[in-house]
Structure formats: C-alpha cells, structure tokens
Tab-separated table of C-alpha atoms in Angstrom:
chain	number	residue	atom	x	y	z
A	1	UNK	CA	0.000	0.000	0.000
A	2	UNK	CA	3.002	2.167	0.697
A	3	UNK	CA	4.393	1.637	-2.760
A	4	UNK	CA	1.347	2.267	-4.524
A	5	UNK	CA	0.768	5.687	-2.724
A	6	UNK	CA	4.369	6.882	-3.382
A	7	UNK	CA	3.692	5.910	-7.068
A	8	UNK	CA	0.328	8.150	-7.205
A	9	UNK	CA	2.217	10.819	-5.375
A	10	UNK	CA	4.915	11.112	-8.153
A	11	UNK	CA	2.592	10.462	-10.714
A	12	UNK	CA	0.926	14.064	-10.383
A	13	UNK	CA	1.797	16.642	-12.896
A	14	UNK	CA	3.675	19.245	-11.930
A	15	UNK	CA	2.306	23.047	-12.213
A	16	UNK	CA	3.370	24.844	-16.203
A	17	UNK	CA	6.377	26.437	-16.572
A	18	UNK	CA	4.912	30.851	-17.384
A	19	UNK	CA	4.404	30.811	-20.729
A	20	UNK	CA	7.108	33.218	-22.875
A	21	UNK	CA	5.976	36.346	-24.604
A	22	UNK	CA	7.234	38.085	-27.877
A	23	UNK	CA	11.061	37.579	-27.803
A	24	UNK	CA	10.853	34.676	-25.154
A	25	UNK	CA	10.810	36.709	-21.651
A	26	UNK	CA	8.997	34.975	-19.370
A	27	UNK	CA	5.508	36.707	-18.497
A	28	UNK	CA	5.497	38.610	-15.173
A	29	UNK	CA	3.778	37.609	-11.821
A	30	UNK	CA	1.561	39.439	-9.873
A	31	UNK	CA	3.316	41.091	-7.507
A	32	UNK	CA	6.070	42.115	-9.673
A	33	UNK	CA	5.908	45.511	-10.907
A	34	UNK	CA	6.399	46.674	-14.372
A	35	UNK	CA	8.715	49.006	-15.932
A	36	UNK	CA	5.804	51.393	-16.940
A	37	UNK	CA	4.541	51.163	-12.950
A	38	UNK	CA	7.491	52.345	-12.118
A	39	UNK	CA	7.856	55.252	-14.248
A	40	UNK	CA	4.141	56.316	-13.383
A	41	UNK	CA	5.223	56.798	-9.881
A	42	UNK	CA	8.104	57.776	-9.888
A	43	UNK	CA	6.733	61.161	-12.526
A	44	UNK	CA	3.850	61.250	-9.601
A	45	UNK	CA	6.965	61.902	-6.926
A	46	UNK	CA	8.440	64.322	-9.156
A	47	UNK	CA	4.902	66.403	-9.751
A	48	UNK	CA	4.316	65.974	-5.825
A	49	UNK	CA	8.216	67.440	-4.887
A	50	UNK	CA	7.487	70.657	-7.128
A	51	UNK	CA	4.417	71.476	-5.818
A	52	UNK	CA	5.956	71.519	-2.275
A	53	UNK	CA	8.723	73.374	-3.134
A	54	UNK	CA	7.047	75.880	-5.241
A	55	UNK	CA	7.815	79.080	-3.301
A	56	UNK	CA	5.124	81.365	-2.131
A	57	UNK	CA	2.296	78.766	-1.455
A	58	UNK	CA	1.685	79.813	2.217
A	59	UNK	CA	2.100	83.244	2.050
A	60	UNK	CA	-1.156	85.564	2.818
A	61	UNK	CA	-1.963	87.119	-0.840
A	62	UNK	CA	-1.609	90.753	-1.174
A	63	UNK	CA	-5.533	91.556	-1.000
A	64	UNK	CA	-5.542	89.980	2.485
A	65	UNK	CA	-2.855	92.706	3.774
A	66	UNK	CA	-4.896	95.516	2.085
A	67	UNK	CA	-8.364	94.480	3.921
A	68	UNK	CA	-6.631	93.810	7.311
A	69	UNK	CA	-4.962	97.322	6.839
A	70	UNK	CA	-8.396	99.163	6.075
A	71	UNK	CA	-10.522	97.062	9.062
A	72	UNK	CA	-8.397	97.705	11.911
A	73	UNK	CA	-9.202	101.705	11.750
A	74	UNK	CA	-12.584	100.837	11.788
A	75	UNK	CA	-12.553	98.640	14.611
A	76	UNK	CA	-10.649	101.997	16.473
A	77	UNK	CA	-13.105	103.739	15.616
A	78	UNK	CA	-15.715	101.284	17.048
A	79	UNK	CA	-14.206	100.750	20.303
A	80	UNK	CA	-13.704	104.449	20.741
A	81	UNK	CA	-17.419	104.804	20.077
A	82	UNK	CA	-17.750	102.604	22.606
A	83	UNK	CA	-15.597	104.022	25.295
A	84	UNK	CA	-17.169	107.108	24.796
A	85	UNK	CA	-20.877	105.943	25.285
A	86	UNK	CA	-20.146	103.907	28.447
A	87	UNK	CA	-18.224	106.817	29.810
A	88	UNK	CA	-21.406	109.138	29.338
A	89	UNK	CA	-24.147	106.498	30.863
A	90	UNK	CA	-21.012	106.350	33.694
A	91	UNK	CA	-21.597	110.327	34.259
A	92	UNK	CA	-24.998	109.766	33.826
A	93	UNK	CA	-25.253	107.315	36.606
A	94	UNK	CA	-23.331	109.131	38.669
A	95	UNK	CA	-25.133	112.418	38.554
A	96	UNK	CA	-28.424	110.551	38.979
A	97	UNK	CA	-27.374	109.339	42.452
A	98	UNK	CA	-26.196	112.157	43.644
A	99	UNK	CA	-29.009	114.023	42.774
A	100	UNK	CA	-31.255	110.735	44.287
A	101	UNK	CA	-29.091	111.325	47.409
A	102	UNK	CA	-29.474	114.630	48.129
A	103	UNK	CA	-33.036	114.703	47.521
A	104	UNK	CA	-33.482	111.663	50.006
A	105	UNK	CA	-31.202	113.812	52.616
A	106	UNK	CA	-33.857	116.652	51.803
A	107	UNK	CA	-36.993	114.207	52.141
A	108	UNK	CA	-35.505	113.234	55.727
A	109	UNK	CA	-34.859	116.502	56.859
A	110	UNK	CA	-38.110	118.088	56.230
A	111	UNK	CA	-39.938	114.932	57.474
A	112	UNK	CA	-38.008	114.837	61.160
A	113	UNK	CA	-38.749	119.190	60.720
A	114	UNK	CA	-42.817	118.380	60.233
A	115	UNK	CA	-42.743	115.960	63.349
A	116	UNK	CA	-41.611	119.177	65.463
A	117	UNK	CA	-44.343	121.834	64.039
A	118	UNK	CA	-47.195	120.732	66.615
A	119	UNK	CA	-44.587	121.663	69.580
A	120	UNK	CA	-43.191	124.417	67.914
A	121	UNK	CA	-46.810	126.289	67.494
A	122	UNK	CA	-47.207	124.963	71.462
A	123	UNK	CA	-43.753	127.030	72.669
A	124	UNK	CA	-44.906	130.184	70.473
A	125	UNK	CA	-48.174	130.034	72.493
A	126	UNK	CA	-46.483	130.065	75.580
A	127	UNK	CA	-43.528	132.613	74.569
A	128	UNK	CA	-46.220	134.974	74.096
A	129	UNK	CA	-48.706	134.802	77.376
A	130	UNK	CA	-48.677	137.784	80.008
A	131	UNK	CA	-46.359	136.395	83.000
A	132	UNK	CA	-49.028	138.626	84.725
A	133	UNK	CA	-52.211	137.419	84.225
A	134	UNK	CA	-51.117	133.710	83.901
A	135	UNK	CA	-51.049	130.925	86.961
A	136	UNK	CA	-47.092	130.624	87.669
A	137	UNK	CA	-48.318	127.036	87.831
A	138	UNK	CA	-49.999	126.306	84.941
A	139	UNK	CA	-47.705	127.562	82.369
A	140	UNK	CA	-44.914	125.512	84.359
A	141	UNK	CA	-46.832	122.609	83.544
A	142	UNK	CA	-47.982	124.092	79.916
A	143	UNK	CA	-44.158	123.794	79.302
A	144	UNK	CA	-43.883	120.555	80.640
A	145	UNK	CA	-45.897	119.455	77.970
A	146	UNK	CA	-44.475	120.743	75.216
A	147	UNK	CA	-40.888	119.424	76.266
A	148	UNK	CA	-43.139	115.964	76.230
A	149	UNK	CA	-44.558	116.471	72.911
A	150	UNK	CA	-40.904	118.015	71.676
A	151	UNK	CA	-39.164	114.525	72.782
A	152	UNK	CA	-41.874	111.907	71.655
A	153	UNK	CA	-41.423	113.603	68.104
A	154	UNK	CA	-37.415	113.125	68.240
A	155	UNK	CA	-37.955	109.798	69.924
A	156	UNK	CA	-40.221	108.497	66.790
A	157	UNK	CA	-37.277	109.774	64.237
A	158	UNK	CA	-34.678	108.008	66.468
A	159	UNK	CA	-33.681	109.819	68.991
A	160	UNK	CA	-32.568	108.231	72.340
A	161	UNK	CA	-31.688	110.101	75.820
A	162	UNK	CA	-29.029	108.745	77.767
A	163	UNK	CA	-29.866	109.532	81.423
A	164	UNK	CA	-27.322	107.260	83.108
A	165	UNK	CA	-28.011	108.096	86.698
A	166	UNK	CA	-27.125	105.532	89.245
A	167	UNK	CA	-25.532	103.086	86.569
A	168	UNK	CA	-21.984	102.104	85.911
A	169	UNK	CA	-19.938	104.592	84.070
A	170	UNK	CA	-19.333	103.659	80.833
A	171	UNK	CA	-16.663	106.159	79.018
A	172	UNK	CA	-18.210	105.274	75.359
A	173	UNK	CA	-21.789	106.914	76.608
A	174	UNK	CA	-20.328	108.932	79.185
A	175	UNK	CA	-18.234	112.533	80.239
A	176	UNK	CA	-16.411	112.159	83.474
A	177	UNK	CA	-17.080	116.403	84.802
A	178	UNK	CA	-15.584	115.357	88.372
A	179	UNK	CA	-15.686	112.723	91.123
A	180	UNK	CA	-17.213	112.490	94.464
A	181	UNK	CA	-17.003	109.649	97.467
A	182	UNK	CA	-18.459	106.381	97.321
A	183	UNK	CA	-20.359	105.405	100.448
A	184	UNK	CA	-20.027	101.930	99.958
A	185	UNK	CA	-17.843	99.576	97.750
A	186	UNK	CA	-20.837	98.860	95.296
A	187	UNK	CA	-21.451	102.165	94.278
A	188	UNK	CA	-17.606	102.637	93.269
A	189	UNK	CA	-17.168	103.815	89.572
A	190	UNK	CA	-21.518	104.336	89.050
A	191	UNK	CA	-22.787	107.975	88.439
A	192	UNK	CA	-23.844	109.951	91.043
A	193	UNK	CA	-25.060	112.900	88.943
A	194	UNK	CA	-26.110	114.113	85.851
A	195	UNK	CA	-24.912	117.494	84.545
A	196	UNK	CA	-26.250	117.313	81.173
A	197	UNK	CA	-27.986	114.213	79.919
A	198	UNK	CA	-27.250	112.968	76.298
A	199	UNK	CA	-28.086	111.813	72.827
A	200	UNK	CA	-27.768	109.284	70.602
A	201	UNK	CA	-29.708	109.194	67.431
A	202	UNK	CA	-30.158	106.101	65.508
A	203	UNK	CA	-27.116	104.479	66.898
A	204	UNK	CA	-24.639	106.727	66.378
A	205	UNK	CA	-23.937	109.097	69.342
A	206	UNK	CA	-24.793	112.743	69.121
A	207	UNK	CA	-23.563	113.686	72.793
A	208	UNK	CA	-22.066	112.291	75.723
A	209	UNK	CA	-23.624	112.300	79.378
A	210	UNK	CA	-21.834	114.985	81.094
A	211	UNK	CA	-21.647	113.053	85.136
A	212	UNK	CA	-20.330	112.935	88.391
A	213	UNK	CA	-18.504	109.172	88.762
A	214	UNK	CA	-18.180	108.250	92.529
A	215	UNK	CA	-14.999	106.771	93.412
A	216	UNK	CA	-14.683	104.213	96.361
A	217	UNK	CA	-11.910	105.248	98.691
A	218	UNK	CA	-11.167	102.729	101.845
C-alpha cells in the first residue's frame, strides 16, 4: 500500500512552466511591478516634490494685507465709540445718584422738621402769654408738655436720651465732669449725677452724658 501511494504521489503533474511572450521573456507575476509602474510613480513623486517646493504657497496674498490694513481703523473707531458711550451712561449714573441722594437727605430733613411743628406752634403760644395774668403754675406745667410732645417727636425719628443716673460709668456713653465719694464699695465707679444728659440718634452718638462718677476710697 506504501508503494502504490508513493507511485500516485509522483505520478501528479507538476504546475506549467509561465508561458514566454514576444522575444521569449517569461511573463510577469503578480506582484512584480512593471517598468511602466514604475515610471508612473516615480513622474507622480516628481509632480508631488514641485508642488511643495514651489515658493510662495503659504504666504497671505496681497488683497488679504490691504483688507486687514483698512478694518483695523474701523474697529478703532468702534471701540472708541464705545468708550465714549459707556463713559457718558457712567456720568450719567453718577449724577443721577447724587441728585437721588441729596433729595433723600432733603426728604428726611423736612420729614423729622414736620414731626416738630405741633410743639413748635405749642412754645410760640407760651412765649407769648402775660407772666401777669397767667397761673405761675400752669404755664410751668404748659411747658412741661411741650418738652413731652418736643421729645416723643425726636424719639419716633430716632432719637434716644441717655440719662445714666445711678448706673456704671461707661466712658463710650459717658463725660467724666468730676468725682465724688463712694459710700459703699458697690457704688464705686456708678454715676452719682447728671450734669447734662445725652443723645444718641439712631445708633450713632450725638452727645455724651456729662456726670459725676463716685470713686470708692477705703
């Protein structure tokens, strides 16, 4: 069986020789390329290397420099339009709050002045009655009231009286005028008396409390 296989093995024709063409050259395969291949690509490299090297093929053409030249004065001109409009609604805005300011300033002023008319017409009343035919007595208490009606008006707009009598000195609120003995070590640094009361306003402080501080001597 061995024999006869190795005799059917060698008995297979073997593959044909390429066949010649015109003066005998044998005919080429596949992958081998022709002379005419060659030449094709090799004219394509040449036409590819000139175009690279042709000088000039980046550069900007000369219209491009001639519109660049004429836009940039107008964009100047733009931005200084610009700058000159926001610097007038600037001024504009500025003027409008100062004016806004000093007419709220007004607004405040003659509000806190209508609050003291009623009192004001009271102490006219009173600056003008006959000491002689009037009770001693009841224009003291007359005035009374209009010094009431005077402070509840301030006291609305913000006014606050600092009347620190018998409580501990306190140098932010208070005026040291002079010092007097303690009787006991409790009442050291507290105010004896009040010379002048003050005045603060809406927080800020308008004038101290002029006092007497008692000072605890053992």
């Amino acid at each position: 069986m061995r024999d006869h296989s190795r005799r059917t093995r060698s008995a297979e024709p073997a593959p044909p020789a390429p066949e010649a063409q015109g003066d005998g050259e044998p005919a080429p395969t596949e992958n081998q390329d022709t002379p005419a291949s060659l030449a094709d690509g090799a004219a394509a490299g040449d036409a590819g290397a000139g175009q690279a090297s042709q000088p000039g093929a980046d550069e900007p053409a000369p219209g491009d420099e001639q519109g660049d030249a004429i836009a940039a004065p107008q964009e100047l001109a733009e931005q200084r339009d610009r700058y000159l409009r926001l610097a007038a609604e600037y001024d504009n805005y500025r003027k409008r709050t100062a004016r806004e300011r000093a007419e709220g300033t007004s607004r405040a002023q003659a509000e806190l002045v209508s609050r003291l008319l009623d009192a004001l017409d009271d102490l006219s009343r009173f600056a003008h009655i006959d000491p002689a035919t009037t009770d001693p007595q009841t224009l003291h208490k007359g005035i009374d009231l209009v010094e009431q009606k005077l402070l509840k008006a301030l006291t609305s707009a913000g006014l606050e009286v600092i009347n620190p009598l018998d409580q501990t000195f306190d140098p932010t609120l208070h005026e040291a005028i002079t010092t007097e003995p303690a009787l006991s070590p409790e009442d050291d640094h507290t105010v004896g008396k009040v010379f002048q009361k003050g005045y603060r306003f809406n927080g800020q402080l308008l004038r101290p409390a002029r006092v007497v501080v008692k000072q605890w001597n053992p």
